[in-house]
Tab-separated table of C-alpha atoms in Angstrom:
chain	number	residue	atom	x	y	z
A	22	UNK	CA	1.819	13.149	9.909
A	23	UNK	CA	-1.547	11.374	10.456
A	24	UNK	CA	-2.263	7.920	9.117
A	25	UNK	CA	-5.715	6.326	8.861
A	26	UNK	CA	-6.200	2.546	8.039
A	27	UNK	CA	-9.478	1.592	6.367
A	28	UNK	CA	-8.858	-2.235	6.616
A	29	UNK	CA	-7.091	-4.545	4.042
A	30	UNK	CA	-4.404	-2.387	2.377
A	31	UNK	CA	-6.191	0.823	2.139
A	32	UNK	CA	-4.564	3.810	3.873
A	33	UNK	CA	-4.891	7.618	4.132
A	34	UNK	CA	-1.867	9.719	4.989
A	35	UNK	CA	-2.190	13.418	5.927
A	36	UNK	CA	0.835	15.632	6.157
A	37	UNK	CA	1.065	19.305	5.155
A	38	UNK	CA	-0.580	19.685	1.775
A	39	UNK	CA	-0.645	16.129	0.820
A	40	UNK	CA	-3.753	14.142	1.547
A	41	UNK	CA	-2.738	10.654	0.137
A	42	UNK	CA	-4.822	7.434	-0.397
A	43	UNK	CA	-3.005	4.333	-1.017
A	44	UNK	CA	-4.881	1.157	-2.304
A	45	UNK	CA	-8.394	2.739	-1.930
A	46	UNK	CA	-10.375	-0.404	-1.754
A	47	UNK	CA	-13.434	1.250	0.246
A	48	UNK	CA	-16.809	0.663	-1.207
A	49	UNK	CA	-16.681	-3.314	-1.245
A	50	UNK	CA	-14.290	-3.616	1.611
A	51	UNK	CA	-16.129	-5.475	4.297
A	52	UNK	CA	-13.772	-4.291	7.099
A	53	UNK	CA	-14.649	-0.701	6.282
A	54	UNK	CA	-18.205	-0.530	5.055
A	55	UNK	CA	-18.186	3.369	4.876
A	56	UNK	CA	-18.061	4.156	1.125
A	57	UNK	CA	-15.316	6.156	-0.383
A	58	UNK	CA	-16.731	9.582	-0.081
A	59	UNK	CA	-15.730	10.608	3.315
A	60	UNK	CA	-12.636	8.847	3.213
A	61	UNK	CA	-11.395	10.477	0.098
A	62	UNK	CA	-12.495	14.004	1.217
A	63	UNK	CA	-9.718	16.594	0.067
A	64	UNK	CA	-7.575	13.687	-1.470
A	65	UNK	CA	-4.408	15.106	-3.630
A	66	UNK	CA	-2.923	11.991	-4.576
A	67	UNK	CA	-4.070	8.214	-5.217
A	68	UNK	CA	-1.382	5.753	-5.134
A	69	UNK	CA	-1.638	2.164	-6.267
A	70	UNK	CA	0.766	-0.655	-5.604
A	71	UNK	CA	-0.526	-3.075	-8.165
A	72	UNK	CA	-3.576	-3.867	-10.500
A	73	UNK	CA	-6.019	-6.198	-8.283
A	74	UNK	CA	-9.807	-5.042	-7.535
A	75	UNK	CA	-9.067	-5.055	-3.873
A	76	UNK	CA	-6.366	-2.393	-4.454
A	77	UNK	CA	-7.534	-0.376	-7.320
A	78	UNK	CA	-10.952	-0.199	-5.601
A	79	UNK	CA	-12.643	3.149	-6.049
A	80	UNK	CA	-9.622	4.759	-7.704
A	81	UNK	CA	-11.554	6.117	-10.786
A	82	UNK	CA	-14.437	7.626	-8.981
A	83	UNK	CA	-12.124	9.307	-6.324
A	84	UNK	CA	-9.790	10.580	-9.186
A	85	UNK	CA	-12.678	12.124	-11.151
A	86	UNK	CA	-14.439	13.666	-8.005
A	87	UNK	CA	-11.209	15.198	-6.389
A	88	UNK	CA	-8.970	15.902	-9.387
A	89	UNK	CA	-6.240	13.973	-7.368
A	90	UNK	CA	-2.933	12.808	-8.949
A	91	UNK	CA	-2.787	9.090	-9.642
A	92	UNK	CA	0.907	7.351	-8.932
A	93	UNK	CA	1.216	4.133	-10.186
A	94	UNK	CA	3.059	1.927	-12.912
A	95	UNK	CA	2.483	2.877	-16.481
A	96	UNK	CA	0.131	-0.037	-17.215
A	97	UNK	CA	-2.014	0.763	-14.503
A	98	UNK	CA	-2.242	4.430	-15.296
A	99	UNK	CA	-3.091	3.729	-18.893
A	100	UNK	CA	-5.861	1.137	-17.779
A	101	UNK	CA	-7.513	3.554	-15.342
A	102	UNK	CA	-7.563	6.185	-18.157
A	103	UNK	CA	-9.392	3.769	-20.275
A	104	UNK	CA	-11.693	3.356	-17.487
A	105	UNK	CA	-12.382	6.918	-17.341
A	106	UNK	CA	-9.792	8.642	-15.316
A	107	UNK	CA	-8.345	11.876	-16.630
A	108	UNK	CA	-5.257	11.434	-18.568
A	109	UNK	CA	-3.739	14.638	-17.207
A	110	UNK	CA	-3.927	13.409	-13.482
A	111	UNK	CA	-1.309	10.349	-14.171
A	112	UNK	CA	2.073	10.441	-12.873
A	113	UNK	CA	3.464	6.846	-13.631
A	114	UNK	CA	6.629	5.120	-12.809
A	115	UNK	CA	8.308	1.760	-12.362
A	116	UNK	CA	10.746	-0.167	-10.540
A	117	UNK	CA	14.070	1.794	-9.865
A	118	UNK	CA	12.228	5.146	-10.543
A	119	UNK	CA	11.275	8.049	-7.995
A	120	UNK	CA	8.454	10.537	-9.108
A	121	UNK	CA	7.913	13.901	-7.718
A	122	UNK	CA	4.583	14.166	-6.235
A	123	UNK	CA	4.864	17.788	-5.095
A	124	UNK	CA	4.687	17.632	-1.302
A	125	UNK	CA	6.650	14.156	-1.284
A	126	UNK	CA	8.420	11.816	-3.595
A	127	UNK	CA	7.417	8.274	-4.388
A	128	UNK	CA	9.877	5.439	-5.308
A	129	UNK	CA	8.717	2.294	-6.929
A	130	UNK	CA	10.313	-0.960	-5.568
A	131	UNK	CA	9.666	-4.647	-6.282
A	132	UNK	CA	7.162	-7.171	-4.656
A	133	UNK	CA	6.516	-10.780	-5.282
A	134	UNK	CA	2.887	-10.928	-6.275
A	135	UNK	CA	0.926	-10.605	-9.489
A	136	UNK	CA	-1.219	-7.810	-11.085
A	137	UNK	CA	-4.079	-8.125	-13.283
A	138	UNK	CA	-7.630	-7.265	-13.683
A	139	UNK	CA	-10.639	-9.564	-15.282
A	140	UNK	CA	-11.981	-8.265	-18.541
A	141	UNK	CA	-15.441	-9.992	-17.907
A	142	UNK	CA	-14.914	-12.904	-20.622
A	143	UNK	CA	-12.800	-15.148	-18.516
A	144	UNK	CA	-9.711	-13.458	-19.364
A	145	UNK	CA	-7.370	-10.935	-17.509
A	146	UNK	CA	-5.518	-7.885	-18.654
A	147	UNK	CA	-1.982	-7.622	-17.499
A	148	UNK	CA	-1.417	-4.474	-15.376
A	149	UNK	CA	2.500	-4.472	-14.946
A	150	UNK	CA	4.459	-5.722	-12.200
A	151	UNK	CA	3.340	-5.656	-8.647
A	152	UNK	CA	5.306	-3.268	-6.522
A	153	UNK	CA	5.716	-1.548	-3.245
A	154	UNK	CA	5.949	2.095	-2.695
A	155	UNK	CA	8.311	4.341	-0.755
A	156	UNK	CA	6.952	7.624	0.199
A	157	UNK	CA	9.744	10.286	1.133
A	158	UNK	CA	8.494	13.609	2.913
A	159	UNK	CA	10.542	16.489	4.022
A	160	UNK	CA	10.502	16.603	7.761
A	161	UNK	CA	8.435	13.343	8.354
A	162	UNK	CA	9.010	9.656	8.400
A	163	UNK	CA	9.571	7.730	5.237
A	164	UNK	CA	6.831	5.235	4.844
A	165	UNK	CA	7.054	1.920	2.834
A	166	UNK	CA	3.751	0.403	1.793
A	167	UNK	CA	4.875	-3.094	0.776
A	168	UNK	CA	1.758	-3.936	-1.291
A	169	UNK	CA	0.988	-7.544	-1.545
A	170	UNK	CA	4.412	-9.721	-1.342
A	171	UNK	CA	6.236	-12.549	-0.073
A	172	UNK	CA	9.585	-12.003	1.722
A	173	UNK	CA	12.525	-11.623	-0.713
A	174	UNK	CA	16.182	-11.114	0.164
A	175	UNK	CA	16.397	-7.840	-1.744
A	176	UNK	CA	14.305	-6.198	0.944
A	177	UNK	CA	17.648	-5.376	2.451
A	178	UNK	CA	18.572	-3.112	-0.592
A	179	UNK	CA	15.288	-1.280	-0.203
A	180	UNK	CA	16.149	-0.714	3.384
A	181	UNK	CA	19.628	0.335	2.372
A	182	UNK	CA	18.606	2.813	-0.271
A	183	UNK	CA	15.660	4.288	1.297
A	184	UNK	CA	15.814	3.823	5.192
A	185	UNK	CA	12.079	3.673	5.661
A	186	UNK	CA	10.978	4.318	9.372
A	187	UNK	CA	7.303	3.218	8.898
A	188	UNK	CA	6.398	-0.059	7.361
A	189	UNK	CA	2.857	-0.986	5.928
A	190	UNK	CA	3.325	-4.947	5.953
A	191	UNK	CA	0.910	-7.549	4.670
A	192	UNK	CA	0.579	-10.320	7.029
A	193	UNK	CA	-2.766	-12.179	6.021
A	194	UNK	CA	-1.086	-15.299	4.267
A	195	UNK	CA	-2.382	-17.144	1.416
A	196	UNK	CA	-1.928	-14.425	-1.037
A	197	UNK	CA	0.908	-12.488	0.798
A	198	UNK	CA	3.279	-13.189	3.624
A	199	UNK	CA	1.874	-14.859	6.688
A	200	UNK	CA	2.784	-13.771	10.119
A	201	UNK	CA	6.117	-15.728	10.549
A	202	UNK	CA	7.461	-14.463	7.049
A	203	UNK	CA	6.407	-10.843	7.535
A	204	UNK	CA	7.765	-10.823	11.164
A	205	UNK	CA	11.112	-12.200	9.693
A	206	UNK	CA	11.178	-9.624	6.956
A	207	UNK	CA	10.705	-6.657	9.508
A	208	UNK	CA	13.229	-8.040	11.880
A	209	UNK	CA	16.007	-9.239	9.431
A	210	UNK	CA	15.745	-6.453	6.683
A	211	UNK	CA	14.541	-3.328	8.244
A	212	UNK	CA	15.033	-0.946	11.031
A	213	UNK	CA	11.441	0.279	11.431
A	214	UNK	CA	10.368	2.401	14.183
A	215	UNK	CA	6.541	1.837	13.369
A	216	UNK	CA	5.146	-1.401	11.865
A	217	UNK	CA	1.622	-1.369	10.847
A	218	UNK	CA	0.186	-4.627	9.786
A	219	UNK	CA	-2.353	-4.810	7.089
A	220	UNK	CA	-3.972	-7.297	4.408
A	221	UNK	CA	-5.571	-9.378	7.098
A	222	UNK	CA	-9.134	-9.975	8.606
A	223	UNK	CA	-11.089	-8.664	5.235
A	224	UNK	CA	-11.957	-12.157	3.863
A	225	UNK	CA	-12.374	-15.693	5.641
A	226	UNK	CA	-9.327	-16.974	3.616
A	227	UNK	CA	-7.019	-14.424	5.364
A	228	UNK	CA	-5.730	-14.695	8.958
A	229	UNK	CA	-8.293	-12.792	10.917
A	230	UNK	CA	-6.165	-11.042	13.547
A	231	UNK	CA	-2.575	-9.745	13.896
A	232	UNK	CA	-2.038	-11.883	16.943
A	233	UNK	CA	0.335	-14.317	15.304
A	234	UNK	CA	2.192	-11.469	13.867
A	235	UNK	CA	2.698	-9.826	17.081
A	236	UNK	CA	3.907	-13.132	18.654
A	237	UNK	CA	6.378	-13.761	15.742
A	238	UNK	CA	7.996	-10.129	16.306
A	239	UNK	CA	9.151	-11.345	19.722
A	240	UNK	CA	11.397	-8.556	20.945
A	241	UNK	CA	10.557	-6.232	18.376
A	242	UNK	CA	6.672	-6.341	18.924
A	243	UNK	CA	6.898	-2.975	20.680
A	244	UNK	CA	7.245	-1.337	17.298
A	245	UNK	CA	4.030	-2.738	16.042
A	246	UNK	CA	0.965	-0.360	15.895
A	247	UNK	CA	-2.345	-2.107	15.168
A	248	UNK	CA	-4.709	0.940	14.302
A	249	UNK	CA	-8.548	0.919	14.844
A	250	UNK	CA	-10.105	0.961	11.333
A	251	UNK	CA	-11.065	4.449	10.351
A	252	UNK	CA	-9.365	6.028	13.306
A	253	UNK	CA	-6.221	8.394	12.480
A	254	UNK	CA	-3.093	7.701	14.374
A	255	UNK	CA	-0.261	10.159	14.594
A	256	UNK	CA	3.202	9.172	13.396
């Protein structure tokens, strides 16, 4: 399994026949700056944790160019169909559910955040509850993308039910967990073999490095991998 971080919360996972983009905020992502075309080459699936512009990103363009499957909550799926995505591509779910994605399975779990997109007239359209996504593969590590979230005690149930080995963990503060809360979540509620921090460094309002998170992880810091943006790592 190969994983590539494009900055913020945007990831690509390649394993067998699955070429997955999660929260593909690419064209307008100042940490990436490489557009979406190369990052999305050969994409088979687009997964979205929640409905904010810095997570939905280039989804419609990628879906229409690639014919990829869209995996997201029902509201986001319907919203993106309204924005021009092919209705035949959607594979919706919601909390407690697991959907078959062909080469892997995606389970929807809760997150503590919000989810909406502006309509252009000062209003916002509600896009369902924000969530995290657990990706289960045969013969490869189970990956948990937390989405944007605060710490919450039911993370212990997510670990008990799904046993994720790889955690994609927001650490940037202000809109998600900061370093201390994210480290506490990882150390108290999970038994990750690999922790990959995200949702930092993109904008001035966020923490700019993972240094404070690494320090807060204390004796578990050896589980943390901070990838270079755009450079695949093997899990």
